[in-house]
Short mmCIF file of C-alpha atoms in Angstrom, two decimals:
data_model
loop_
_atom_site.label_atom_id
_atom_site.label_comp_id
_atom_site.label_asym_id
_atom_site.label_seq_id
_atom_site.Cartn_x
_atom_site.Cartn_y
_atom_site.Cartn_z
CA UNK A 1 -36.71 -4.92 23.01
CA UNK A 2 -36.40 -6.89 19.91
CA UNK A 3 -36.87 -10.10 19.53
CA UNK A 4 -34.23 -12.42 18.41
CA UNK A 5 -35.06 -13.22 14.76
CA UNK A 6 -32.81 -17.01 14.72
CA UNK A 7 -35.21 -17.81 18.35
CA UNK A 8 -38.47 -15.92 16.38
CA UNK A 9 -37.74 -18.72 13.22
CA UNK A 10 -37.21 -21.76 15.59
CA UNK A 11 -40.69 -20.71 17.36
CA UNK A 12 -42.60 -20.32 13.82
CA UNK A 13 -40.96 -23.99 12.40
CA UNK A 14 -42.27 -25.36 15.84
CA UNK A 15 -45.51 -23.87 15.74
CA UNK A 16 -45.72 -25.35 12.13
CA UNK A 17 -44.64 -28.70 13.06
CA UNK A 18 -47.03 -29.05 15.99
CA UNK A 19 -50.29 -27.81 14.09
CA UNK A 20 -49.37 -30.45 11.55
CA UNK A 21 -48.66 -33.34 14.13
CA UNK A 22 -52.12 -32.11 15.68
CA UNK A 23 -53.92 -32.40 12.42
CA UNK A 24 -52.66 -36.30 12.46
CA UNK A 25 -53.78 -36.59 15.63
CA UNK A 26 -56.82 -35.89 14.97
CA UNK A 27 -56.97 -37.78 11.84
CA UNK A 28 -55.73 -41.02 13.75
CA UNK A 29 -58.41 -40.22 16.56
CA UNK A 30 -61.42 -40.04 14.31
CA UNK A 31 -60.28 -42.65 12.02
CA UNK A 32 -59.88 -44.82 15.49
CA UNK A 33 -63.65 -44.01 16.52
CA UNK A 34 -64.88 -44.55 12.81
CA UNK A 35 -63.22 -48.05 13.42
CA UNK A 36 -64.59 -48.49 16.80
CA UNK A 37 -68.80 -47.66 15.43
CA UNK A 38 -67.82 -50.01 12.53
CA UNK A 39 -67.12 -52.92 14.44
CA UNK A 40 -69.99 -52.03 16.61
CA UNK A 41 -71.96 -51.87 13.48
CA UNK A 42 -70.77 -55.38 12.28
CA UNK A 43 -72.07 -57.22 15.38
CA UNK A 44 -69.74 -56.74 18.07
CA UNK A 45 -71.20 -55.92 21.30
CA UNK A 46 -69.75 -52.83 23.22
CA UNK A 47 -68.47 -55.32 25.94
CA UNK A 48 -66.49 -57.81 23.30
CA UNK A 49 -65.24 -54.25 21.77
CA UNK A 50 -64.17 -52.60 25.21
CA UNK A 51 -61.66 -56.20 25.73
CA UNK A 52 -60.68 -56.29 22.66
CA UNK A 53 -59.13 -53.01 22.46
CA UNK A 54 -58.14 -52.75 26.34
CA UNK A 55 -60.45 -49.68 26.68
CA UNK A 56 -63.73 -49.26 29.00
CA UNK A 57 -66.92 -50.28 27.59
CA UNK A 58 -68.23 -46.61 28.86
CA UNK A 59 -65.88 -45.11 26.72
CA UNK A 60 -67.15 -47.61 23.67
CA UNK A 61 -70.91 -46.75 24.85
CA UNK A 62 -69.84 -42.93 24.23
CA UNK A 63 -67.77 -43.55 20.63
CA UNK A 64 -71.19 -45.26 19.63
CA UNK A 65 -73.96 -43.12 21.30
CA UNK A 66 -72.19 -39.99 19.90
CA UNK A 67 -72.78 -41.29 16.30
CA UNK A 68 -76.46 -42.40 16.68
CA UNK A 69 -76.76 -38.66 17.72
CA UNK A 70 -77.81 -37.70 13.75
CA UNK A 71 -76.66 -40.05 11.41
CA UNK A 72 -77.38 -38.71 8.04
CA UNK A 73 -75.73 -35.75 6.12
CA UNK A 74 -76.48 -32.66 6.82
CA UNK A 75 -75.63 -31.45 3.37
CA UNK A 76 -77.69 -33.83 1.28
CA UNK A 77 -79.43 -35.23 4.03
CA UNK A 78 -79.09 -38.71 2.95
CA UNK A 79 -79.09 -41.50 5.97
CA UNK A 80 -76.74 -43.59 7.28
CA UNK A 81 -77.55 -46.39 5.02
CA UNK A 82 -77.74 -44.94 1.89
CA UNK A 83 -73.68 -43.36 2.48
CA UNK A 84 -70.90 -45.68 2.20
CA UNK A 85 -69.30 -43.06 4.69
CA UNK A 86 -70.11 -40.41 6.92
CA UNK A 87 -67.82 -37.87 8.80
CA UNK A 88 -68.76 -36.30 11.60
CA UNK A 89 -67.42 -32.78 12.94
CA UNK A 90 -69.23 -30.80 16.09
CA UNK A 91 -71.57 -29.47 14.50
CA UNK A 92 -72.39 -31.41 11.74
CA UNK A 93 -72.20 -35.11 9.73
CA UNK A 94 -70.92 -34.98 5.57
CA UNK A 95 -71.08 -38.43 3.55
CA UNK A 96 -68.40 -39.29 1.32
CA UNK A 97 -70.36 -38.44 -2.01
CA UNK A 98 -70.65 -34.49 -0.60
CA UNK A 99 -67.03 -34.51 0.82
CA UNK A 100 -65.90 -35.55 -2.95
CA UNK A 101 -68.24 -32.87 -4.94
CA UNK A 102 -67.66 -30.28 -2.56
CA UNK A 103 -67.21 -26.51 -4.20
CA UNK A 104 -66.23 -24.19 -1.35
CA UNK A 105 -67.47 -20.67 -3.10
CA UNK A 106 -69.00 -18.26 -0.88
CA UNK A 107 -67.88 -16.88 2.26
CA UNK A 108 -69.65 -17.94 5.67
CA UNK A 109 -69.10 -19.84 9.13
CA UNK A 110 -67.91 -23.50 8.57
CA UNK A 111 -70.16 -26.13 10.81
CA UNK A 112 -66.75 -28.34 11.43
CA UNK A 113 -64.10 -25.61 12.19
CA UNK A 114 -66.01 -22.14 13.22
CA UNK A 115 -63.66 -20.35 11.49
CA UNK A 116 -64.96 -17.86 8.83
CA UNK A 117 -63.84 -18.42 5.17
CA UNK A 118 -64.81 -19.89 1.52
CA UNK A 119 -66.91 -22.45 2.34
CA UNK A 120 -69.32 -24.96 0.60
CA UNK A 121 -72.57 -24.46 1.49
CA UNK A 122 -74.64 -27.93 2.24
CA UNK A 123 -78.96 -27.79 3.29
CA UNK A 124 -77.94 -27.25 6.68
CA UNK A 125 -73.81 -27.03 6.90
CA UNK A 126 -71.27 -25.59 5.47
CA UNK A 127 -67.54 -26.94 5.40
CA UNK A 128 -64.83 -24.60 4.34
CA UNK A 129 -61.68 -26.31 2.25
CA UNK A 130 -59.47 -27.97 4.86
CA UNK A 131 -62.29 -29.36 6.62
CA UNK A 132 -63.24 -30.64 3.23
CA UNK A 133 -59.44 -32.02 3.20
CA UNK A 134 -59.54 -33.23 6.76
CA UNK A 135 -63.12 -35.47 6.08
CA UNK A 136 -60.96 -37.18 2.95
CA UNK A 137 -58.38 -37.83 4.64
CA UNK A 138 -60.50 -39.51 7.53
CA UNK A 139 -62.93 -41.10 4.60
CA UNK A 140 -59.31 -42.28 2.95
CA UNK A 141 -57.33 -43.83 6.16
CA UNK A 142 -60.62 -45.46 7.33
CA UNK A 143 -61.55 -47.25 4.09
CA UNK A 144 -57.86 -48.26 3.75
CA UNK A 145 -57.45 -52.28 4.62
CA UNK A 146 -54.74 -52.55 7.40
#
């Protein structure tokens, strides 16, 4: 059986379309959380955040406690405090200064994706380009006024 190439084209354009509206999703979602540990940051308690944004104050506990986890870069290894960003992936946190000086070069495992590829290689990470482009984009819609 062959498969019908017009049906094979619609699949491909929808498979494009939803990877993209993923990778906005998950741009809005960590953007979102940055916002959340920022007000957190800035005084607000977990309770005042949790009403203020109709959510539970578990799930503003777990936005919060996830970032305490290891907050400094594990590329340059600078802290929290000295970054005026950081972005976290699964694996790993990169500040704003890396995620702008970035070279991806040789090939290796990247700490934020798993895939296998050019990556940059950080003191204890590596990031290969889209995760790279993913962090800026985060870093970029987060430092954005709205």
């Amino acid at each position: 059986m062959t498969l019908d190439e017009e049906l094979l084209t619609a699949a491909r354009k929808a498979g494009a379309g939803a990877a993209a509206a993923q990778s906005q999703a998950d741009i809005a979602k960590a953007v979102y959380h940055h916002t959340v540990l920022r007000l957190h940051r800035a005084g607000g308690s977990m309770r005042e955040i949790a009403e203020a944004l109709k959510m539970s104050h578990q799930r503003v506990h777990q936005i919060v406690e996830q970032s305490k986890r290891v907050e400094r870069c594990w590329f340059c290894g600078r802290g929290a405090d000295h970054v005026a960003e950081l972005m976290a992936g699964p694996a790993a946190l990169i500040c704003d200064g890396c995620v702008a000086a970035a070279e991806v070069a040789g090939e290796g495992t990247c700490s934020f994706c798993g895939e296998t590829k050019a990556v940059h290689e950080g003191a204890e990470a590596r990031i290969c380009r889209s995760c790279l482009d993913f962090s800026a984009a985060v870093i970029s819609a987060a430092a954005s006024p709205r």
